[in-house]
Amino acid sequence: MNRVFINGLKIIGLFLLGFLSVILLLMYTGVIWRSPEHYSVAAVKDFKQPVMSMEEYSNVPGHRRPYTFHLSKGEGEAYIVGIEHTKDTNDPQLDTINRIWEDFKPNVVLVEGRLGFLFSGIQDPVKTHGEGGRVISLARRDNVKFYTWEPLKQDEVNMMLKRFPAEKVALFYSLRPYLSNYRYGRPANPTKNLQGYIDSRTDYDGIRGEITTVAQVDSIWAADYPQEKDWRDSTDQFGWPKGELSEMAAYSNELRNIHMCTAILELMEQGKKVFVSMGSSHAYRIENTLKEELKKE
């Protein structure tokens, strides 16, 4: 009996080892995409011209979309490509990405978001990861190094906790991916969908355990936003509900933009040609900050 049990464990162990070896091989050969690495800046910059706030941006009468512009200083260059987020493979904005890529010929890439795993040849990069998927596919094709311009989540959480209560920060991070993805359609099971985000997006020091169930989200939402639609039918496409959530969204957005601008300038200082993809609002809001910074000697 013991021999049978031991032999069974050996078989299971060999199977798991083989399975892991296959996964690692697929990652190494590029069949399976991994999330892009974070770009770690040497030090976050203090900018003479602050990044435009979301409140200021809300008063902008309008601007072109996609919103793109080119920067240069010395040997360093950057092409900022602001896209209306899309998962439509026929979206003409993707043609803009392709055209700029071929003309600019970057040697480093920064993309918005963490993206995630993808099985090349089975899953479509755009349908799975939006416009960022297209940019990463071009980078992989041309062997160009790519990163996410997002700050490390723990660093962002720590900064958020300096301004907002831990429970509300946990609520924000739980709801952010749900409300962002709602523009692509209501999930079949919103409760299950959100629970997954609660489990994965609050597993950070300072907010771990603050929100653990969807029932807690229901309770806070009902108390804080009684006039709003239920979170199950809400999107951040046109802004967050007024109150702490909208304040957190604005501040989080500000932190992300500051980190991104720092990364762009740091890479330009190294003489890199940087292709940067992001939502069009990000591109518009960071333009003056970057241009003002590049005027410095």
mmCIF file of C-alpha atoms in Angstrom:
data_model
loop_
_atom_site.group_PDB
_atom_site.id
_atom_site.type_symbol
_atom_site.label_atom_id
_atom_site.label_comp_id
_atom_site.label_asym_id
_atom_site.label_seq_id
_atom_site.Cartn_x
_atom_site.Cartn_y
_atom_site.Cartn_z
ATOM 1 C CA MET A 1 0.000 0.000 0.000
ATOM 2 C CA ASN A 2 2.785 2.397 0.942
ATOM 3 C CA ARG A 3 4.701 1.525 -2.244
ATOM 4 C CA VAL A 4 1.618 2.226 -4.361
ATOM 5 C CA PHE A 5 1.135 5.548 -2.579
ATOM 6 C CA ILE A 6 4.780 6.517 -3.033
ATOM 7 C CA ASN A 7 4.725 5.541 -6.698
ATOM 8 C CA GLY A 8 1.571 7.605 -7.140
ATOM 9 C CA LEU A 9 3.266 10.633 -5.617
ATOM 10 C CA LYS A 10 6.244 10.161 -7.921
ATOM 11 C CA ILE A 11 3.974 10.046 -10.961
ATOM 12 C CA ILE A 12 2.152 13.182 -9.838
ATOM 13 C CA GLY A 13 5.469 14.917 -9.177
ATOM 14 C CA LEU A 14 6.824 13.991 -12.603
ATOM 15 C CA PHE A 15 3.613 15.182 -14.240
ATOM 16 C CA LEU A 16 3.747 18.544 -12.437
ATOM 17 C CA LEU A 17 7.428 18.945 -13.271
ATOM 18 C CA GLY A 18 6.728 18.215 -16.921
ATOM 19 C CA PHE A 19 3.779 20.587 -16.970
ATOM 20 C CA LEU A 20 5.850 23.370 -15.391
ATOM 21 C CA SER A 21 8.662 22.740 -17.873
ATOM 22 C CA VAL A 22 6.243 23.091 -20.786
ATOM 23 C CA ILE A 23 4.837 26.366 -19.394
ATOM 24 C CA LEU A 24 8.341 27.791 -18.913
ATOM 25 C CA LEU A 25 9.306 26.730 -22.433
ATOM 26 C CA LEU A 26 6.200 28.395 -23.870
ATOM 27 C CA MET A 27 7.032 31.589 -21.983
ATOM 28 C CA TYR A 28 10.639 31.487 -23.131
ATOM 29 C CA THR A 29 9.659 31.019 -26.771
ATOM 30 C CA GLY A 30 7.002 33.736 -26.597
ATOM 31 C CA VAL A 31 4.001 31.474 -27.125
ATOM 32 C CA ILE A 32 2.732 32.593 -23.720
ATOM 33 C CA TRP A 33 2.980 36.310 -23.003
ATOM 34 C CA ARG A 34 3.770 37.454 -19.500
ATOM 35 C CA SER A 35 2.781 40.778 -17.984
ATOM 36 C CA PRO A 36 5.302 43.504 -18.864
ATOM 37 C CA GLU A 37 7.842 44.420 -16.230
ATOM 38 C CA HIS A 38 7.473 47.636 -14.261
ATOM 39 C CA TYR A 39 9.876 50.399 -15.204
ATOM 40 C CA SER A 40 11.544 51.454 -11.962
ATOM 41 C CA VAL A 41 12.510 55.133 -11.948
ATOM 42 C CA ALA A 42 15.592 56.343 -10.131
ATOM 43 C CA ALA A 43 13.570 59.035 -8.339
ATOM 44 C CA VAL A 44 10.125 60.516 -8.940
ATOM 45 C CA LYS A 45 10.521 64.052 -10.297
ATOM 46 C CA ASP A 46 9.038 67.259 -8.937
ATOM 47 C CA PHE A 47 7.713 69.053 -11.980
ATOM 48 C CA LYS A 48 7.762 72.815 -12.525
ATOM 49 C CA GLN A 49 4.528 72.464 -14.517
ATOM 50 C CA PRO A 50 2.205 70.067 -12.618
ATOM 51 C CA VAL A 51 0.294 67.450 -14.550
ATOM 52 C CA MET A 52 -3.188 68.696 -15.408
ATOM 53 C CA SER A 53 -5.704 67.436 -12.841
ATOM 54 C CA MET A 54 -8.844 65.542 -13.742
ATOM 55 C CA GLU A 55 -10.888 68.528 -12.538
ATOM 56 C CA GLU A 56 -9.028 70.838 -14.921
ATOM 57 C CA TYR A 57 -9.365 68.295 -17.708
ATOM 58 C CA SER A 58 -13.125 68.097 -17.184
ATOM 59 C CA ASN A 59 -13.321 71.759 -18.268
ATOM 60 C CA VAL A 60 -11.445 71.183 -21.528
ATOM 61 C CA PRO A 61 -13.954 71.718 -24.376
ATOM 62 C CA GLY A 62 -12.484 68.876 -26.406
ATOM 63 C CA HIS A 63 -9.394 67.724 -28.250
ATOM 64 C CA ARG A 64 -8.409 65.481 -31.124
ATOM 65 C CA ARG A 65 -8.537 61.735 -30.639
ATOM 66 C CA PRO A 66 -6.189 59.951 -30.900
ATOM 67 C CA TYR A 67 -4.017 62.539 -29.166
ATOM 68 C CA THR A 68 -0.396 62.182 -30.244
ATOM 69 C CA PHE A 69 2.736 64.303 -30.044
ATOM 70 C CA HIS A 70 6.498 63.953 -30.453
ATOM 71 C CA LEU A 71 9.241 65.072 -28.071
ATOM 72 C CA SER A 72 12.987 65.313 -28.472
ATOM 73 C CA LYS A 73 15.996 66.535 -26.560
ATOM 74 C CA GLY A 74 19.560 65.672 -27.468
ATOM 75 C CA GLU A 75 19.629 62.088 -28.696
ATOM 76 C CA GLY A 76 16.474 61.181 -26.768
ATOM 77 C CA GLU A 77 13.034 61.078 -28.365
ATOM 78 C CA ALA A 78 9.525 60.080 -27.311
ATOM 79 C CA TYR A 79 6.307 59.580 -29.219
ATOM 80 C CA ILE A 80 3.234 59.886 -27.031
ATOM 81 C CA VAL A 81 0.235 57.992 -28.425
ATOM 82 C CA GLY A 82 -3.044 58.672 -26.611
ATOM 83 C CA ILE A 83 -5.817 56.291 -27.671
ATOM 84 C CA GLU A 84 -9.480 55.983 -26.784
ATOM 85 C CA HIS A 85 -9.345 52.565 -25.129
ATOM 86 C CA THR A 86 -10.528 49.904 -27.533
ATOM 87 C CA LYS A 87 -10.763 46.140 -27.980
ATOM 88 C CA ASP A 88 -12.129 46.446 -31.500
ATOM 89 C CA THR A 89 -9.649 44.886 -33.941
ATOM 90 C CA ASN A 90 -11.082 47.077 -36.726
ATOM 91 C CA ASP A 91 -10.702 50.356 -34.833
ATOM 92 C CA PRO A 92 -8.883 52.856 -37.118
ATOM 93 C CA GLN A 93 -6.904 54.048 -34.099
ATOM 94 C CA LEU A 94 -4.867 50.864 -34.424
ATOM 95 C CA ASP A 95 -3.773 52.096 -37.862
ATOM 96 C CA THR A 96 -2.411 55.199 -36.141
ATOM 97 C CA ILE A 97 -0.387 53.007 -33.789
ATOM 98 C CA ASN A 98 0.964 50.971 -36.705
ATOM 99 C CA ARG A 99 1.870 54.051 -38.767
ATOM 100 C CA ILE A 100 3.676 55.847 -35.950
ATOM 101 C CA TRP A 101 5.503 52.659 -34.967
ATOM 102 C CA GLU A 102 6.845 52.067 -38.466
ATOM 103 C CA ASP A 103 7.889 55.700 -38.926
ATOM 104 C CA PHE A 104 9.368 56.228 -35.462
ATOM 105 C CA LYS A 105 11.140 52.855 -35.011
ATOM 106 C CA PRO A 106 11.380 52.955 -31.188
ATOM 107 C CA ASN A 107 13.899 51.042 -29.114
ATOM 108 C CA VAL A 108 11.900 50.978 -25.876
ATOM 109 C CA VAL A 109 8.173 50.907 -25.130
ATOM 110 C CA LEU A 110 5.990 51.962 -22.211
ATOM 111 C CA VAL A 111 2.349 50.805 -22.106
ATOM 112 C CA GLU A 112 -0.568 51.534 -19.825
ATOM 113 C CA GLY A 113 -1.792 48.809 -17.479
ATOM 114 C CA ARG A 114 -0.396 45.495 -16.341
ATOM 115 C CA LEU A 115 -2.014 43.555 -19.185
ATOM 116 C CA GLY A 116 -1.548 39.859 -18.378
ATOM 117 C CA PHE A 117 -1.031 36.395 -19.808
ATOM 118 C CA LEU A 118 -1.920 35.649 -23.412
ATOM 119 C CA PHE A 119 -1.604 32.521 -25.544
ATOM 120 C CA SER A 120 -0.127 33.728 -28.834
ATOM 121 C CA GLY A 121 -1.910 32.299 -31.852
ATOM 122 C CA ILE A 122 -4.981 31.422 -29.803
ATOM 123 C CA GLN A 123 -5.972 34.748 -28.238
ATOM 124 C CA ASP A 124 -6.050 38.031 -30.151
ATOM 125 C CA PRO A 125 -3.846 40.675 -28.417
ATOM 126 C CA VAL A 126 -6.309 43.513 -29.091
ATOM 127 C CA LYS A 127 -9.421 41.582 -28.047
ATOM 128 C CA THR A 128 -7.627 40.431 -24.899
ATOM 129 C CA HIS A 129 -5.593 43.485 -23.900
ATOM 130 C CA GLY A 130 -6.891 46.349 -26.028
ATOM 131 C CA GLU A 131 -4.607 48.801 -27.787
ATOM 132 C CA GLY A 132 -1.804 47.866 -25.383
ATOM 133 C CA GLY A 133 -1.930 44.367 -26.838
ATOM 134 C CA ARG A 134 -1.267 45.774 -30.313
ATOM 135 C CA VAL A 135 1.707 47.782 -29.064
ATOM 136 C CA ILE A 136 3.196 44.789 -27.252
ATOM 137 C CA SER A 137 2.715 42.602 -30.333
ATOM 138 C CA LEU A 138 4.723 45.128 -32.380
ATOM 139 C CA ALA A 139 7.418 45.291 -29.698
ATOM 140 C CA ARG A 140 7.702 41.517 -29.563
ATOM 141 C CA ARG A 141 7.819 41.297 -33.361
ATOM 142 C CA ASP A 142 10.686 43.805 -33.559
ATOM 143 C CA ASN A 143 12.464 42.625 -30.414
ATOM 144 C CA VAL A 144 11.955 45.960 -28.643
ATOM 145 C CA LYS A 145 12.120 46.048 -24.845
ATOM 146 C CA PHE A 146 8.781 46.917 -23.255
ATOM 147 C CA TYR A 147 7.565 47.919 -19.795
ATOM 148 C CA THR A 148 4.412 49.101 -18.116
ATOM 149 C CA TRP A 149 4.580 52.732 -17.054
ATOM 150 C CA GLU A 150 2.380 51.997 -14.041
ATOM 151 C CA PRO A 151 4.020 52.402 -10.616
ATOM 152 C CA LEU A 152 4.366 49.343 -8.406
ATOM 153 C CA LYS A 153 1.003 48.815 -6.758
ATOM 154 C CA GLN A 154 2.333 48.753 -3.190
ATOM 155 C CA ASP A 155 3.983 52.139 -3.733
ATOM 156 C CA GLU A 156 0.723 53.538 -5.086
ATOM 157 C CA VAL A 157 -1.277 52.059 -2.201
ATOM 158 C CA ASN A 158 1.108 53.589 0.340
ATOM 159 C CA MET A 159 0.649 57.024 -1.212
ATOM 160 C CA MET A 160 -3.126 56.620 -1.324
ATOM 161 C CA LEU A 161 -3.238 55.661 2.359
ATOM 162 C CA LYS A 162 -1.659 58.982 3.272
ATOM 163 C CA ARG A 163 -4.860 60.708 2.094
ATOM 164 C CA PHE A 164 -7.732 58.215 2.417
ATOM 165 C CA PRO A 165 -9.081 55.624 4.914
ATOM 166 C CA ALA A 166 -7.870 52.056 4.368
ATOM 167 C CA GLU A 167 -11.377 50.642 3.853
ATOM 168 C CA LYS A 168 -12.178 53.177 1.150
ATOM 169 C CA VAL A 169 -8.847 52.575 -0.577
ATOM 170 C CA ALA A 170 -9.622 48.842 -0.623
ATOM 171 C CA LEU A 171 -13.078 49.629 -2.025
ATOM 172 C CA PHE A 172 -11.579 51.753 -4.770
ATOM 173 C CA TYR A 173 -9.075 49.125 -5.886
ATOM 174 C CA SER A 174 -11.776 46.438 -5.851
ATOM 175 C CA LEU A 175 -14.149 48.469 -8.012
ATOM 176 C CA ARG A 176 -11.646 50.085 -10.385
ATOM 177 C CA PRO A 177 -11.163 47.127 -12.771
ATOM 178 C CA TYR A 178 -14.890 46.319 -12.709
ATOM 179 C CA LEU A 179 -16.024 49.841 -13.578
ATOM 180 C CA SER A 180 -13.263 50.184 -16.175
ATOM 181 C CA ASN A 181 -14.186 46.956 -17.982
ATOM 182 C CA TYR A 182 -17.948 47.582 -17.850
ATOM 183 C CA ARG A 183 -17.662 49.732 -20.994
ATOM 184 C CA TYR A 184 -16.991 46.503 -22.896
ATOM 185 C CA GLY A 185 -20.144 44.866 -21.567
ATOM 186 C CA ARG A 186 -21.775 43.745 -18.336
ATOM 187 C CA PRO A 187 -20.193 40.527 -17.042
ATOM 188 C CA ALA A 188 -22.431 37.460 -16.823
ATOM 189 C CA ASN A 189 -21.924 37.268 -13.063
ATOM 190 C CA PRO A 190 -21.026 40.690 -11.589
ATOM 191 C CA THR A 191 -20.846 39.358 -8.028
ATOM 192 C CA LYS A 192 -18.377 36.613 -8.911
ATOM 193 C CA ASN A 193 -16.442 39.047 -11.085
ATOM 194 C CA LEU A 194 -16.074 41.605 -8.311
ATOM 195 C CA GLN A 195 -15.181 38.972 -5.712
ATOM 196 C CA GLY A 196 -12.244 38.007 -7.879
ATOM 197 C CA TYR A 197 -11.093 41.616 -7.933
ATOM 198 C CA ILE A 198 -11.526 41.915 -4.170
ATOM 199 C CA ASP A 199 -9.356 38.862 -3.626
ATOM 200 C CA SER A 200 -6.598 39.959 -6.015
ATOM 201 C CA ARG A 201 -6.621 43.756 -5.915
ATOM 202 C CA THR A 202 -6.616 44.265 -2.133
ATOM 203 C CA ASP A 203 -3.791 41.869 -1.292
ATOM 204 C CA TYR A 204 -1.419 44.661 -0.281
ATOM 205 C CA ASP A 205 -0.033 45.897 3.012
ATOM 206 C CA GLY A 206 -2.308 48.495 4.528
ATOM 207 C CA ILE A 207 -5.563 47.390 2.835
ATOM 208 C CA ARG A 208 -5.411 43.603 3.114
ATOM 209 C CA GLY A 209 -8.567 42.363 4.861
ATOM 210 C CA GLU A 210 -10.322 45.749 4.819
ATOM 211 C CA ILE A 211 -12.769 44.543 2.147
ATOM 212 C CA THR A 212 -13.326 40.782 1.865
ATOM 213 C CA THR A 213 -16.876 40.314 0.519
ATOM 214 C CA VAL A 214 -19.205 41.780 -2.077
ATOM 215 C CA ALA A 215 -21.744 42.334 0.710
ATOM 216 C CA GLN A 216 -19.386 44.932 2.222
ATOM 217 C CA VAL A 217 -19.198 46.711 -1.123
ATOM 218 C CA ASP A 218 -23.003 46.687 -1.376
ATOM 219 C CA SER A 219 -23.300 48.193 2.107
ATOM 220 C CA ILE A 220 -20.773 50.995 1.529
ATOM 221 C CA TRP A 221 -22.165 51.795 -1.917
ATOM 222 C CA ALA A 222 -25.730 52.028 -0.612
ATOM 223 C CA ALA A 223 -24.649 54.331 2.235
ATOM 224 C CA ASP A 224 -22.324 56.599 0.246
ATOM 225 C CA TYR A 225 -24.055 56.671 -3.160
ATOM 226 C CA PRO A 226 -27.799 56.218 -2.642
ATOM 227 C CA GLN A 227 -28.635 58.291 -5.738
ATOM 228 C CA GLU A 228 -26.273 56.412 -8.053
ATOM 229 C CA LYS A 229 -26.959 53.313 -10.099
ATOM 230 C CA ASP A 230 -25.909 50.072 -8.479
ATOM 231 C CA TRP A 231 -22.189 49.402 -8.926
ATOM 232 C CA ARG A 232 -23.137 46.330 -10.990
ATOM 233 C CA ASP A 233 -24.386 48.668 -13.718
ATOM 234 C CA SER A 234 -21.801 51.430 -13.392
ATOM 235 C CA THR A 235 -18.794 52.460 -15.463
ATOM 236 C CA ASP A 236 -15.952 54.909 -14.984
ATOM 237 C CA GLN A 237 -16.079 55.866 -18.662
ATOM 238 C CA PHE A 238 -17.681 59.209 -17.807
ATOM 239 C CA GLY A 239 -16.214 59.596 -14.337
ATOM 240 C CA TRP A 240 -16.639 58.127 -10.871
ATOM 241 C CA PRO A 241 -19.487 58.948 -8.454
ATOM 242 C CA LYS A 242 -18.846 62.253 -6.703
ATOM 243 C CA GLY A 243 -17.253 61.833 -3.296
ATOM 244 C CA GLU A 244 -14.296 59.869 -1.990
ATOM 245 C CA LEU A 245 -14.277 57.465 -4.941
ATOM 246 C CA SER A 246 -13.939 60.276 -7.470
ATOM 247 C CA GLU A 247 -11.274 61.925 -5.301
ATOM 248 C CA MET A 248 -9.328 58.670 -5.087
ATOM 249 C CA ALA A 249 -9.661 58.091 -8.823
ATOM 250 C CA ALA A 250 -8.307 61.568 -9.527
ATOM 251 C CA TYR A 251 -5.410 61.206 -7.093
ATOM 252 C CA SER A 252 -4.540 57.707 -8.332
ATOM 253 C CA ASN A 253 -4.575 59.024 -11.868
ATOM 254 C CA GLU A 254 -2.293 61.867 -10.830
ATOM 255 C CA LEU A 255 0.193 59.476 -9.212
ATOM 256 C CA ARG A 256 0.261 57.300 -12.303
ATOM 257 C CA ASN A 257 0.883 60.273 -14.581
ATOM 258 C CA ILE A 258 3.712 61.601 -12.424
ATOM 259 C CA HIS A 259 5.428 58.211 -12.497
ATOM 260 C CA MET A 260 4.906 57.921 -16.250
ATOM 261 C CA CYS A 261 6.346 61.374 -16.973
ATOM 262 C CA THR A 262 9.370 60.583 -14.824
ATOM 263 C CA ALA A 263 9.957 57.330 -16.720
ATOM 264 C CA ILE A 264 9.643 59.013 -20.138
ATOM 265 C CA LEU A 265 12.118 61.748 -19.272
ATOM 266 C CA GLU A 266 14.554 59.342 -17.654
ATOM 267 C CA LEU A 267 14.620 57.145 -20.771
ATOM 268 C CA MET A 268 15.032 60.191 -23.025
ATOM 269 C CA GLU A 269 17.989 61.300 -20.917
ATOM 270 C CA GLN A 270 19.517 57.890 -21.721
ATOM 271 C CA GLY A 271 19.175 58.670 -25.437
ATOM 272 C CA LYS A 272 16.313 56.230 -26.015
ATOM 273 C CA LYS A 273 13.536 56.442 -28.619
ATOM 274 C CA VAL A 274 10.466 55.833 -26.460
ATOM 275 C CA PHE A 275 7.044 54.797 -27.753
ATOM 276 C CA VAL A 276 4.407 55.414 -25.076
ATOM 277 C CA SER A 277 0.785 54.263 -25.314
ATOM 278 C CA MET A 278 -1.987 55.440 -23.000
ATOM 279 C CA GLY A 279 -5.554 56.697 -22.871
ATOM 280 C CA SER A 280 -6.066 59.959 -24.771
ATOM 281 C CA SER A 281 -6.863 61.905 -21.585
ATOM 282 C CA HIS A 282 -3.471 60.951 -20.120
ATOM 283 C CA ALA A 283 -1.703 62.167 -23.253
ATOM 284 C CA TYR A 284 -3.461 65.527 -23.242
ATOM 285 C CA ARG A 285 -2.861 66.107 -19.540
ATOM 286 C CA ILE A 286 0.874 65.353 -19.524
ATOM 287 C CA GLU A 287 1.849 67.297 -22.661
ATOM 288 C CA ASN A 288 2.599 70.668 -21.090
ATOM 289 C CA THR A 289 4.370 69.060 -18.128
ATOM 290 C CA LEU A 290 6.762 67.167 -20.393
ATOM 291 C CA LYS A 291 7.372 70.076 -22.758
ATOM 292 C CA GLU A 292 8.069 72.477 -19.915
ATOM 293 C CA GLU A 293 10.481 70.006 -18.310
ATOM 294 C CA LEU A 294 12.378 69.579 -21.587
ATOM 295 C CA LYS A 295 12.995 73.344 -21.754
ATOM 296 C CA LYS A 296 15.355 73.066 -18.778
ATOM 297 C CA GLU A 297 19.040 73.085 -19.545
#
